[in-house]
CSV table of C-alpha atoms and ligand atoms in Angstrom, one decimal:
chain,number,residue,atom,x,y,z
A,8,MET,CA,-43.7,10.1,-5.7
A,9,ILE,CA,-40.8,7.6,-5.8
A,10,ILE,CA,-38.5,8.2,-3.4
A,11,PHE,CA,-37.4,4.6,-2.2
A,12,ASN,CA,-38.9,2.0,-5.3
A,13,GLN,CA,-36.4,-0.9,-6.7
A,14,ASP,CA,-34.3,0.9,-9.3
A,15,VAL,CA,-33.5,3.7,-6.5
A,16,ILE,CA,-31.9,0.1,-4.7
A,17,ASN,CA,-30.3,-0.7,-7.9
A,18,ASN,CA,-28.6,2.5,-8.6
A,19,PHE,CA,-27.2,2.7,-5.2
A,20,PHE,CA,-26.1,-0.8,-5.2
A,21,TYR,CA,-24.4,-0.4,-8.5
A,22,ILE,CA,-22.3,2.6,-6.9
A,23,ILE,CA,-21.7,0.9,-3.9
A,24,LEU,CA,-20.6,-2.4,-5.7
A,25,SER,CA,-17.9,-0.2,-8.4
A,26,ILE,CA,-16.2,1.2,-5.4
A,27,PHE,CA,-15.8,-1.6,-3.2
A,28,LEU,CA,-14.3,-3.3,-6.8
A,29,ILE,CA,-11.8,-0.5,-7.0
A,30,PHE,CA,-10.9,-0.3,-3.3
A,31,PHE,CA,-10.3,-3.8,-3.1
A,32,LEU,CA,-8.2,-4.1,-5.7
A,33,ILE,CA,-5.7,-1.1,-4.2
A,34,GLU,CA,-5.9,-2.6,-0.9
A,35,ARG,CA,-4.7,-6.2,-2.1
A,36,LYS,CA,-2.2,-4.2,-3.9
A,37,MET,CA,-3.3,-5.5,-7.1
A,38,ILE,CA,-2.7,-1.7,-8.7
A,39,HIS,CA,-0.3,0.8,-8.9
A,40,GLY,CA,-0.2,4.6,-10.0
A,41,TRP,CA,-2.0,4.5,-13.4
A,42,TYR,CA,-4.2,1.9,-13.4
A,43,THR,CA,-5.3,2.5,-10.4
A,44,ARG,CA,-7.1,5.6,-12.9
A,45,LEU,CA,-7.6,3.1,-15.5
A,46,ALA,CA,-9.9,0.7,-12.9
A,47,THR,CA,-11.0,3.9,-11.5
A,48,LEU,CA,-12.7,4.9,-15.1
A,49,VAL,CA,-13.4,1.5,-16.2
A,50,SER,CA,-15.4,0.3,-12.9
A,51,LEU,CA,-17.4,3.5,-12.5
A,52,SER,CA,-18.1,3.6,-16.4
A,53,MET,CA,-19.9,0.4,-15.4
A,54,ALA,CA,-21.9,1.9,-12.6
A,55,ILE,CA,-22.8,5.1,-14.8
A,56,ILE,CA,-24.2,2.6,-17.7
A,57,LEU,CA,-25.6,0.1,-15.7
A,58,CYS,CA,-27.5,3.1,-13.1
A,59,MET,CA,-28.7,4.4,-17.1
A,60,LEU,CA,-29.8,0.9,-17.8
A,61,SER,CA,-32.0,1.7,-14.8
A,62,PRO,CA,-33.7,4.3,-15.0
A,63,ILE,CA,-35.7,5.7,-11.2
A,64,TYR,CA,-38.5,7.8,-13.6
A,65,GLN,CA,-38.6,8.6,-16.7
A,66,ASN,CA,-41.1,11.0,-19.1
A,67,PRO,CA,-40.8,12.2,-22.9
A,68,TYR,CA,-38.4,14.7,-21.8
A,69,CYS,CA,-36.4,13.8,-19.0
A,70,VAL,CA,-35.0,10.4,-17.7
A,71,HIS,CA,-33.5,10.1,-14.5
A,72,ASP,CA,-30.8,7.8,-12.8
A,73,LEU,CA,-28.1,8.3,-10.4
A,74,ARG,CA,-25.6,8.1,-13.4
A,75,MET,CA,-24.5,11.9,-11.7
A,76,ILE,CA,-23.0,10.4,-8.5
A,77,PRO,CA,-20.1,7.8,-9.9
A,78,PHE,CA,-19.9,10.4,-12.5
A,79,VAL,CA,-18.7,13.3,-9.9
A,80,LEU,CA,-17.2,10.7,-7.9
A,81,GLY,CA,-14.6,10.0,-10.3
A,82,ILE,CA,-13.8,13.4,-10.9
A,83,MET,CA,-13.5,14.0,-6.9
A,84,TYR,CA,-11.2,10.7,-6.3
A,85,GLY,CA,-9.8,10.4,-10.0
A,86,GLY,CA,-8.7,13.9,-10.8
A,87,PRO,CA,-9.7,16.1,-13.7
A,88,TYR,CA,-8.5,13.1,-16.6
A,89,THR,CA,-10.6,10.3,-15.7
A,90,GLY,CA,-13.4,13.3,-15.0
A,91,LEU,CA,-13.3,13.5,-18.6
A,92,ALA,CA,-12.6,10.1,-19.7
A,93,LEU,CA,-16.1,9.6,-18.0
A,94,LEU,CA,-17.9,12.5,-19.3
A,95,VAL,CA,-17.2,11.2,-23.0
A,96,VAL,CA,-18.5,7.4,-21.4
A,97,LEU,CA,-21.6,9.1,-19.7
A,98,LEU,CA,-22.6,11.2,-23.3
A,99,LEU,CA,-21.5,7.5,-25.7
A,100,SER,CA,-23.5,5.7,-23.8
A,101,ARG,CA,-26.4,8.1,-23.3
A,102,THR,CA,-26.7,9.3,-26.8
A,103,MET,CA,-26.3,5.0,-27.1
A,104,ILE,CA,-28.6,3.5,-24.8
A,105,TYR,CA,-31.6,6.5,-25.6
A,106,SER,CA,-30.6,9.3,-28.4
A,107,TRP,CA,-28.6,12.1,-28.4
A,108,SER,CA,-29.4,15.1,-26.6
A,109,ILE,CA,-27.6,18.5,-26.5
A,110,VAL,CA,-29.2,19.4,-22.9
A,111,ALA,CA,-27.9,16.4,-21.8
A,112,PHE,CA,-24.4,17.3,-23.3
A,113,VAL,CA,-24.7,21.0,-22.0
A,114,ILE,CA,-25.4,19.8,-18.6
A,115,TYR,CA,-22.3,17.0,-18.1
A,116,ALA,CA,-20.4,19.5,-19.4
A,117,VAL,CA,-21.2,22.0,-16.8
A,118,ILE,CA,-21.1,19.8,-13.8
A,119,TYR,CA,-18.1,18.6,-14.9
A,120,LEU,CA,-16.4,22.2,-15.2
A,121,LEU,CA,-18.6,23.1,-11.8
A,122,THR,CA,-16.5,20.0,-10.0
A,123,ILE,CA,-13.0,21.1,-11.4
A,124,ILE,CA,-13.6,24.7,-10.0
A,125,GLY,CA,-14.6,23.9,-6.5
A,126,MET,CA,-12.4,21.6,-5.8
A,127,LYS,CA,-9.8,24.3,-7.1
A,128,TRP,CA,-11.3,26.8,-5.3
A,129,PHE,CA,-11.7,24.9,-1.7
A,130,ASP,CA,-8.7,22.6,-2.4
A,131,PHE,CA,-10.2,19.3,-2.4
A,132,ASP,CA,-7.3,16.7,-1.8
A,133,ARG,CA,-6.2,18.9,1.4
A,134,LEU,CA,-9.7,18.8,3.2
A,135,THR,CA,-10.7,17.2,6.3
A,136,SER,CA,-12.2,13.9,5.7
A,137,ARG,CA,-15.6,15.8,6.6
A,138,LYS,CA,-15.2,18.6,4.9
A,139,LYS,CA,-14.7,16.6,1.8
A,140,ILE,CA,-18.2,15.2,2.8
A,141,ILE,CA,-19.6,18.6,3.2
A,142,PHE,CA,-18.4,19.8,0.3
A,143,SER,CA,-19.6,16.6,-2.0
A,144,VAL,CA,-23.0,17.5,-1.0
A,145,ILE,CA,-23.1,20.5,-0.9
A,146,LEU,CA,-21.9,20.6,-5.3
A,147,PHE,CA,-24.0,18.7,-5.5
A,148,THR,CA,-26.8,20.0,-4.5
A,149,VAL,CA,-26.0,23.0,-7.0
A,150,HIS,CA,-25.2,20.5,-9.6
A,151,SER,CA,-29.3,19.6,-9.3
A,152,LEU,CA,-30.6,22.7,-9.0
A,153,VAL,CA,-27.8,23.5,-11.9
A,154,ALA,CA,-28.9,21.1,-14.1
A,155,ALA,CA,-33.0,21.8,-13.7
A,156,LEU,CA,-32.4,25.6,-14.6
A,157,ILE,CA,-30.1,24.6,-17.4
A,158,ALA,CA,-32.9,21.9,-18.2
A,159,ASN,CA,-36.0,24.5,-17.6
A,160,ALA,CA,-33.8,27.2,-19.9
A,161,MET,CA,-33.4,24.8,-22.8
A,162,THR,CA,-36.7,22.6,-22.4
A,163,VAL,CA,-40.9,21.9,-21.5
A,164,PHE,CA,-39.7,21.0,-17.6
A,165,VAL,CA,-41.9,21.7,-15.2
A,166,MET,CA,-39.8,22.2,-11.5
A,167,ASP,CA,-42.6,20.4,-8.8
A,168,GLU,CA,-42.6,19.3,-5.3
A,169,SER,CA,-41.8,15.8,-6.1
A,170,TYR,CA,-38.8,16.9,-8.2
A,171,LEU,CA,-37.6,18.3,-5.3
A,172,ILE,CA,-37.5,15.2,-3.6
A,173,ASN,CA,-35.8,12.8,-6.0
A,174,PHE,CA,-33.6,14.9,-8.5
A,175,ILE,CA,-32.3,17.2,-5.5
A,176,LEU,CA,-32.7,15.2,-2.4
A,177,LEU,CA,-32.3,12.2,-3.2
A,178,PRO,CA,-29.1,11.9,-4.8
A,179,SER,CA,-28.0,14.2,-2.2
A,180,VAL,CA,-28.4,12.3,0.7
A,181,GLY,CA,-26.6,9.1,-1.8
A,182,MET,CA,-23.8,11.5,-2.6
A,183,LEU,CA,-23.5,12.6,1.5
A,184,ILE,CA,-23.7,8.2,1.8
A,185,LEU,CA,-21.3,7.6,-0.8
A,186,THR,CA,-18.4,10.1,-0.1
A,187,TYR,CA,-18.4,8.9,3.8
A,188,ILE,CA,-17.9,5.0,2.2
A,189,CYS,CA,-15.2,6.5,0.1
A,190,GLU,CA,-13.6,8.4,2.8
A,191,THR,CA,-13.9,5.5,5.1
A,192,LEU,CA,-12.1,3.2,2.9
A,193,LEU,CA,-9.3,5.6,2.0
A,194,LYS,CA,-8.7,5.6,5.9
A,195,GLN,CA,-8.2,2.0,6.1
A,196,ILE,CA,-5.6,2.0,3.0
A,197,GLN,CA,-4.1,5.2,5.3
A,198,ILE,CA,-4.1,3.2,8.3
A,199,LYS,CA,-2.3,0.3,7.3
A,200,GLN,CA,0.1,1.9,5.3
A,201,ALA,CA,1.5,4.2,8.6
A,202,LEU,CA,1.4,0.5,10.6
A,203,VAL,CA,3.5,-0.4,8.2
A,204,LYS,CA,5.7,2.8,9.0
A,205,ILE,CA,5.1,2.0,12.7
A,206,GLU,CA,6.8,-1.5,12.6
A,207,LYS,CA,9.6,-0.3,10.8
A,208,MET,CA,10.3,2.4,13.3
A,209,GLU,CA,10.3,-0.5,16.0
A,210,VAL,CA,12.7,-2.7,14.3
A,211,LEU,CA,15.2,0.7,13.3
A,212,ALA,CA,14.8,1.4,17.4
A,213,GLN,CA,15.5,-2.3,17.5
A,214,LEU,CA,18.8,-2.2,15.7
A,215,ALA,CA,20.1,0.8,16.7
A,216,ALA,CA,20.5,-0.4,19.7
A,217,SER,CA,22.4,-3.5,19.1
A,218,ILE,CA,24.3,-1.9,16.8
A,219,SER,CA,25.6,1.3,18.6
A,220,HIS,CA,27.0,-1.7,20.9
A,221,GLU,CA,28.6,-3.3,17.2
A,222,VAL,CA,30.2,0.0,16.5
A,223,LYS,CA,31.5,0.2,19.9
A,224,ASN,CA,33.9,-3.0,19.4
A,225,PRO,CA,35.5,-1.3,16.8
A,226,LEU,CA,36.4,1.7,17.9
A,227,THR,CA,37.0,0.5,21.0
A,228,VAL,CA,40.1,-1.3,19.1
A,229,ILE,CA,40.9,2.0,17.1
A,230,LYS,CA,41.4,4.0,20.2
A,231,GLY,CA,43.9,1.5,21.6
A,232,PHE,CA,45.9,1.0,18.6
A,233,LEU,CA,46.4,5.2,18.4
A,234,ARG,CA,47.5,5.0,21.7
A,235,LEU,CA,50.0,2.7,20.7
A,236,LEU,CA,51.1,4.6,17.6
A,237,ASN,CA,51.7,6.9,20.5
A,238,GLN,CA,54.7,5.2,21.4
A,239,GLU,CA,57.8,6.6,20.5
A,240,ASN,CA,61.0,4.1,19.9
A,241,LEU,CA,58.1,1.6,18.0
A,242,PRO,CA,59.6,-1.0,16.5
A,243,VAL,CA,60.3,-1.0,12.6
A,244,GLY,CA,56.7,-2.6,11.0
A,245,LYS,CA,54.8,-2.2,13.1
A,246,LYS,CA,53.5,1.8,12.4
A,247,GLU,CA,52.2,0.1,9.0
A,248,GLN,CA,50.7,-3.1,11.1
A,249,TYR,CA,48.8,-1.1,13.7
A,250,LEU,CA,46.9,1.8,10.9
A,251,ALA,CA,46.2,-1.4,8.6
A,252,ILE,CA,44.5,-3.1,11.6
A,253,ALA,CA,42.9,0.6,12.8
A,254,SER,CA,42.5,1.4,9.4
A,255,SER,CA,40.4,-1.9,8.4
A,256,GLU,CA,38.4,-1.9,11.6
A,257,LEU,CA,37.4,1.9,10.6
A,258,ASN,CA,35.8,0.3,6.9
A,259,ARG,CA,34.3,-2.5,9.7
A,260,ALA,CA,32.3,0.0,12.0
A,261,GLU,CA,31.1,2.2,8.3
A,262,ASP,CA,29.6,-0.8,7.2
A,263,ILE,CA,27.9,-1.8,9.8
A,264,ILE,CA,26.0,2.0,10.4
A,265,ASN,CA,26.3,1.6,6.2
A,266,ASP,CA,23.8,-0.8,6.1
A,267,TYR,CA,21.5,0.5,8.6
A,268,LEU,CA,21.3,4.0,7.3
A,269,THR,CA,20.1,2.4,3.9
A,270,PHE,CA,17.2,0.3,5.6
A,271,ALA,CA,16.7,4.0,7.7
A,272,LYS,CA,16.4,6.2,4.3
A,273,PRO,CA,12.4,6.4,3.3
A,274,ASP,CA,10.9,4.4,1.1
A,275,PRO,CA,10.9,5.1,-2.9
A,276,ASP,CA,8.2,3.1,-4.1
A,277,GLN,CA,10.1,2.0,-7.6
A,278,VAL,CA,10.0,-2.0,-8.8
A,279,GLU,CA,13.7,-2.9,-9.8
A,280,ASN,CA,15.9,-6.0,-10.1
A,281,ILE,CA,16.6,-7.5,-7.4
A,282,SER,CA,19.6,-9.5,-6.8
A,283,ILE,CA,18.5,-12.6,-4.3
A,284,SER,CA,22.4,-13.1,-3.0
A,285,GLY,CA,23.2,-9.6,-3.3
A,286,GLN,CA,20.5,-9.2,-0.5
A,287,LEU,CA,20.5,-12.0,1.7
A,288,ASN,CA,24.4,-11.8,2.8
A,289,LYS,CA,23.5,-7.8,3.1
A,290,LEU,CA,20.7,-8.8,5.5
A,291,VAL,CA,22.9,-11.3,7.2
A,292,ASP,CA,25.5,-8.3,7.5
A,293,MET,CA,22.7,-6.0,9.3
A,294,VAL,CA,21.6,-9.0,11.9
A,295,GLU,CA,25.1,-10.0,12.8
A,296,PRO,CA,25.2,-7.5,16.1
A,297,LEU,CA,22.0,-9.1,16.7
A,298,SER,CA,23.3,-12.9,16.3
A,299,ASN,CA,26.4,-12.1,18.2
A,300,GLN,CA,24.5,-10.6,21.2
A,301,GLN,CA,22.5,-13.9,21.7
A,302,SER,CA,25.4,-16.4,20.5
A,303,VAL,CA,23.4,-17.3,17.6
A,304,ASP,CA,25.8,-18.7,14.4
A,305,VAL,CA,25.0,-18.2,11.3
A,306,HIS,CA,24.7,-20.2,8.4
A,307,LYS,CA,24.1,-19.5,5.2
A,308,SER,CA,24.1,-20.8,1.3
A,309,ILE,CA,23.2,-19.0,-1.1
A,310,MET,CA,22.0,-19.5,-4.6
A,311,ASP,CA,21.8,-16.2,-6.9
A,312,ALA,CA,19.1,-15.2,-8.9
A,313,THR,CA,17.3,-12.2,-9.7
A,314,ILE,CA,13.8,-11.0,-8.6
A,315,VAL,CA,11.4,-7.8,-9.2
A,316,GLY,CA,10.2,-6.1,-6.6
A,317,ASN,CA,11.3,-2.6,-4.6
A,318,THR,CA,14.6,-3.3,-2.6
A,319,ARG,CA,13.7,-2.0,0.4
A,320,SER,CA,10.5,-3.2,0.6
A,321,PHE,CA,12.7,-7.0,0.3
A,322,GLN,CA,15.1,-6.4,2.7
A,323,GLN,CA,12.0,-5.0,5.6
A,324,ALA,CA,10.0,-8.6,4.9
A,325,PHE,CA,13.3,-10.4,5.1
A,326,LEU,CA,14.5,-8.7,8.3
A,327,ASN,CA,11.4,-9.6,10.1
A,328,ILE,CA,11.6,-13.2,9.5
A,329,MET,CA,15.3,-13.2,10.5
A,330,LYS,CA,15.1,-11.2,13.7
A,331,ASN,CA,11.9,-13.0,14.9
A,332,ALA,CA,14.6,-16.5,14.0
A,333,ILE,CA,17.0,-14.7,16.3
A,334,GLU,CA,14.4,-13.7,18.8
A,335,SER,CA,13.2,-17.0,18.9
A,336,MET,CA,16.7,-18.4,20.4
A,337,PRO,CA,17.2,-16.4,23.9
A,338,LYS,CA,20.1,-19.3,24.5
A,339,GLY,CA,21.8,-19.9,21.8
A,340,GLY,CA,21.6,-21.3,18.3
A,341,THR,CA,21.8,-21.9,14.8
A,342,LEU,CA,20.4,-19.6,11.9
A,343,THR,CA,20.3,-21.2,9.0
A,344,ILE,CA,19.8,-19.3,5.7
A,345,LEU,CA,19.5,-20.9,2.4
A,346,SER,CA,18.7,-19.8,-1.4
A,347,LYS,CA,17.8,-22.6,-4.3
A,348,VAL,CA,16.4,-21.7,-7.8
A,349,GLN,CA,14.3,-24.8,-8.9
A,350,LYS,CA,11.9,-24.4,-11.9
A,351,GLY,CA,11.8,-20.5,-12.7
A,352,ASN,CA,11.4,-20.1,-9.1
A,353,VAL,CA,13.3,-19.3,-6.3
A,354,SER,CA,13.3,-20.3,-2.5
A,355,ILE,CA,14.7,-19.2,-0.1
A,356,THR,CA,14.6,-20.7,4.0
A,357,ILE,CA,15.4,-19.2,7.0
A,358,THR,CA,15.3,-22.0,10.0
A,359,ASP,CA,16.2,-21.6,13.4
A,360,THR,CA,16.5,-24.3,15.6
A,361,GLY,CA,14.5,-22.1,18.6
A,362,ILE,CA,11.4,-22.2,20.4
A,363,GLY,CA,9.1,-23.3,18.2
A,364,MET,CA,5.4,-23.0,17.6
A,365,THR,CA,2.0,-24.7,18.2
A,366,SER,CA,-0.4,-25.3,15.7
A,367,GLU,CA,-2.9,-22.4,17.4
A,368,GLN,CA,0.5,-20.1,16.9
A,369,GLN,CA,1.2,-20.8,13.2
A,370,ALA,CA,-2.0,-20.6,12.4
A,371,ARG,CA,-2.1,-16.9,13.2
A,372,LEU,CA,1.1,-15.9,11.7
A,373,GLY,CA,0.8,-12.5,9.8
A,374,GLU,CA,-2.8,-11.8,12.4
A,375,PRO,CA,-1.8,-8.0,13.6
A,376,TYR,CA,-0.9,-7.6,17.0
A,377,PHE,CA,-0.4,-11.2,17.1
A,378,SER,CA,2.7,-11.7,19.5
A,379,THR,CA,3.9,-14.2,22.2
A,380,LYS,CA,6.7,-11.6,23.4
A,381,GLU,CA,6.4,-9.4,26.2
A,382,LYS,CA,7.5,-6.6,24.2
A,383,GLY,CA,6.2,-7.9,20.9
A,384,THR,CA,4.1,-5.4,18.0
A,385,GLY,CA,2.9,-8.4,16.5
A,386,LEU,CA,3.3,-6.7,13.1
A,387,GLY,CA,6.5,-8.1,11.6
A,388,LEU,CA,5.1,-10.5,10.2
A,389,MET,CA,1.9,-9.1,9.1
A,390,VAL,CA,4.1,-6.6,7.1
A,391,SER,CA,6.2,-9.4,5.9
A,392,TYR,CA,3.2,-11.1,4.7
A,393,ARG,CA,1.6,-8.4,2.5
A,394,ILE,CA,4.7,-7.3,1.3
A,395,ILE,CA,5.9,-10.9,-0.1
A,396,GLU,CA,2.0,-11.4,-1.0
A,397,ALA,CA,2.5,-8.3,-3.5
A,398,MET,CA,6.0,-9.2,-4.9
A,399,ARG,CA,4.0,-12.8,-5.7
A,400,GLY,CA,5.8,-14.7,-2.9
A,401,VAL,CA,4.3,-17.7,-1.0
A,402,ILE,CA,5.2,-18.7,2.0
A,403,THR,CA,5.3,-22.1,4.5
A,404,VAL,CA,5.9,-22.6,7.5
A,405,ASP,CA,7.2,-25.6,9.5
A,406,SER,CA,7.9,-25.2,13.5
A,407,ARG,CA,7.8,-28.0,15.9
A,408,VAL,CA,7.9,-26.5,19.8
A,409,GLY,CA,11.3,-27.1,21.3
A,410,GLN,CA,13.2,-27.6,18.0
A,411,GLY,CA,12.5,-24.8,15.6
A,412,THR,CA,11.0,-22.8,13.2
A,413,SER,CA,11.6,-23.1,9.4
A,414,PHE,CA,10.3,-20.2,6.9
A,415,GLN,CA,10.4,-20.8,3.4
A,416,ILE,CA,9.2,-18.6,1.0
A,417,VAL,CA,9.2,-19.2,-2.8
A,418,PHE,CA,9.2,-16.3,-5.5
A,419,PRO,CA,9.6,-16.5,-9.4
A,420,VAL,CA,11.9,-15.9,-10.7
A,421,ASP,CA,12.5,-13.4,-13.6
A,422,ARG,CA,13.5,-15.5,-16.7
A,423,LEU,CA,15.7,-13.3,-18.6
A,424,LYS,CA,17.9,-12.7,-15.9
A,425,ASP,CA,18.1,-16.3,-14.3
A,426,PRO,CA,21.6,-17.6,-14.8
A,427,SER,CA,20.6,-21.0,-14.1
A,428,SER,CA,18.1,-21.0,-17.4
A,429,LEU,CA,20.9,-19.2,-19.6
B,28,LIG,P1,6.8,-9.8,17.4
B,28,LIG,O1,8.4,-10.2,17.0
B,28,LIG,O2,6.6,-8.0,17.5
B,28,LIG,O3,6.0,-10.5,18.0
B,28,LIG,P2,5.5,-10.7,15.0
B,28,LIG,O4,4.5,-10.2,13.8
B,28,LIG,O5,7.1,-10.2,14.0
B,28,LIG,O6,5.2,-9.6,15.9
B,28,LIG,O7,5.6,-12.2,14.9
B,28,LIG,C1,4.6,-12.6,16.0
B,28,LIG,C2,5.1,-13.9,16.4
B,28,LIG,O8,5.0,-15.3,15.4
B,28,LIG,C3,5.8,-13.7,17.4
B,28,LIG,O9,5.1,-13.5,18.7
B,28,LIG,C4,6.1,-14.9,17.8
B,28,LIG,O10,5.1,-16.1,18.9
B,28,LIG,C5,5.8,-15.6,16.5
B,28,LIG,N1,6.9,-16.2,15.6
B,28,LIG,C6,7.2,-15.9,14.4
B,28,LIG,N2,8.2,-16.0,14.3
B,28,LIG,C7,8.7,-17.1,14.7
B,28,LIG,C8,10.4,-17.6,14.8
B,28,LIG,N3,10.8,-18.1,13.8
B,28,LIG,N4,10.4,-18.8,15.5
B,28,LIG,C9,8.9,-18.8,17.5
B,28,LIG,N5,8.3,-18.3,17.1
B,28,LIG,C10,7.8,-17.0,15.7
B,29,LIG,MG1,8.9,-9.6,14.8
């Protein structure tokens, strides 16, 4: 009887460690797309090999450990290709550590195929968390039974009570716990992504209010000139003049709406070259209605450089910071936007002459739900910080109560595109 000896605990430890490593990398946004699959493959392969080096039970016909758990988790969450690569790793390492075994080959190939068929049959990706957990436990019990039947048919193998406990019950309970952990971690990541969207909606709603106000002004002007145009006996040349004014006001309204719409579009997760001056100028245009409303003067001194990242995310990050700066000056003030290129870095500074922050408040910046505003969400800066960190940016804040705040963000410049390095 084995049930819970040191080797079982070691096996669980290796698997949990590999799962946490993958989620840590995903959560910190250190890996995307194909790199996620590669990291999953490497991390689970390590778990498989370490489990194999720490057998729970061994006799001349069979070696038992929990390697099947990372293998099946890899197929379920990494997909068929990751699963196939794990199958190769598993068979190669088993051959190197012990010896080649045709029984092991047949068992793992059948388990691989059964998992893929089971996932297709039950449409695994669309199952709820709870159903995924139930699916994985049932699948695992079936796997263990199938493995026993194959071993029984191909070798001298006795299925006794201890087998039932150690080969079927223990791995299935292990699978239950580990799938539960994976699902909980996945949910965490999804909640964080949803928060980013909620914050964006909040900013959109507030911007929409000030924008509709701003669009009304040009529309009123246009209305007035159209009425004038309707007059008879219009002096010569006046008609052209009125039309020119109306058309320039229309362009202005169109620009405001276009900026807003670009920001409101759903986010493609695409990395491209970002022109600092292009984007900062656009952002200044976007916050102009808001700053006009609060009698805030906007000054800018912008040097261009190119960095790499997602344009929409860049806009979202800086819009939050600029909006906070304007909101910190309810009685008016000056917002200064500065960008400089120095030693392969571009630094962007956003300074306000607003209410400022105490050092306790500064220490909490970027924390979710930290807000000192009556209607604040406390999510804006959390989102900005996450985006900027993902773009390898570094943020420094300098603030004095009653005097104002300055946010400095430094990004590494894409060298080939940096005009100062030419
Ligand atoms: P919200 O704007 O919804 O309150 P944020 O995450 O954008 O949430 O900001 C969190 C808090 O940080 C604000 O409530 C405010 O207290 C403080 N803060 C951020 N930027 C500034 C600034 N420029 N001046 C003063 N306080 C600021
Ligand atoms: Mg804010």
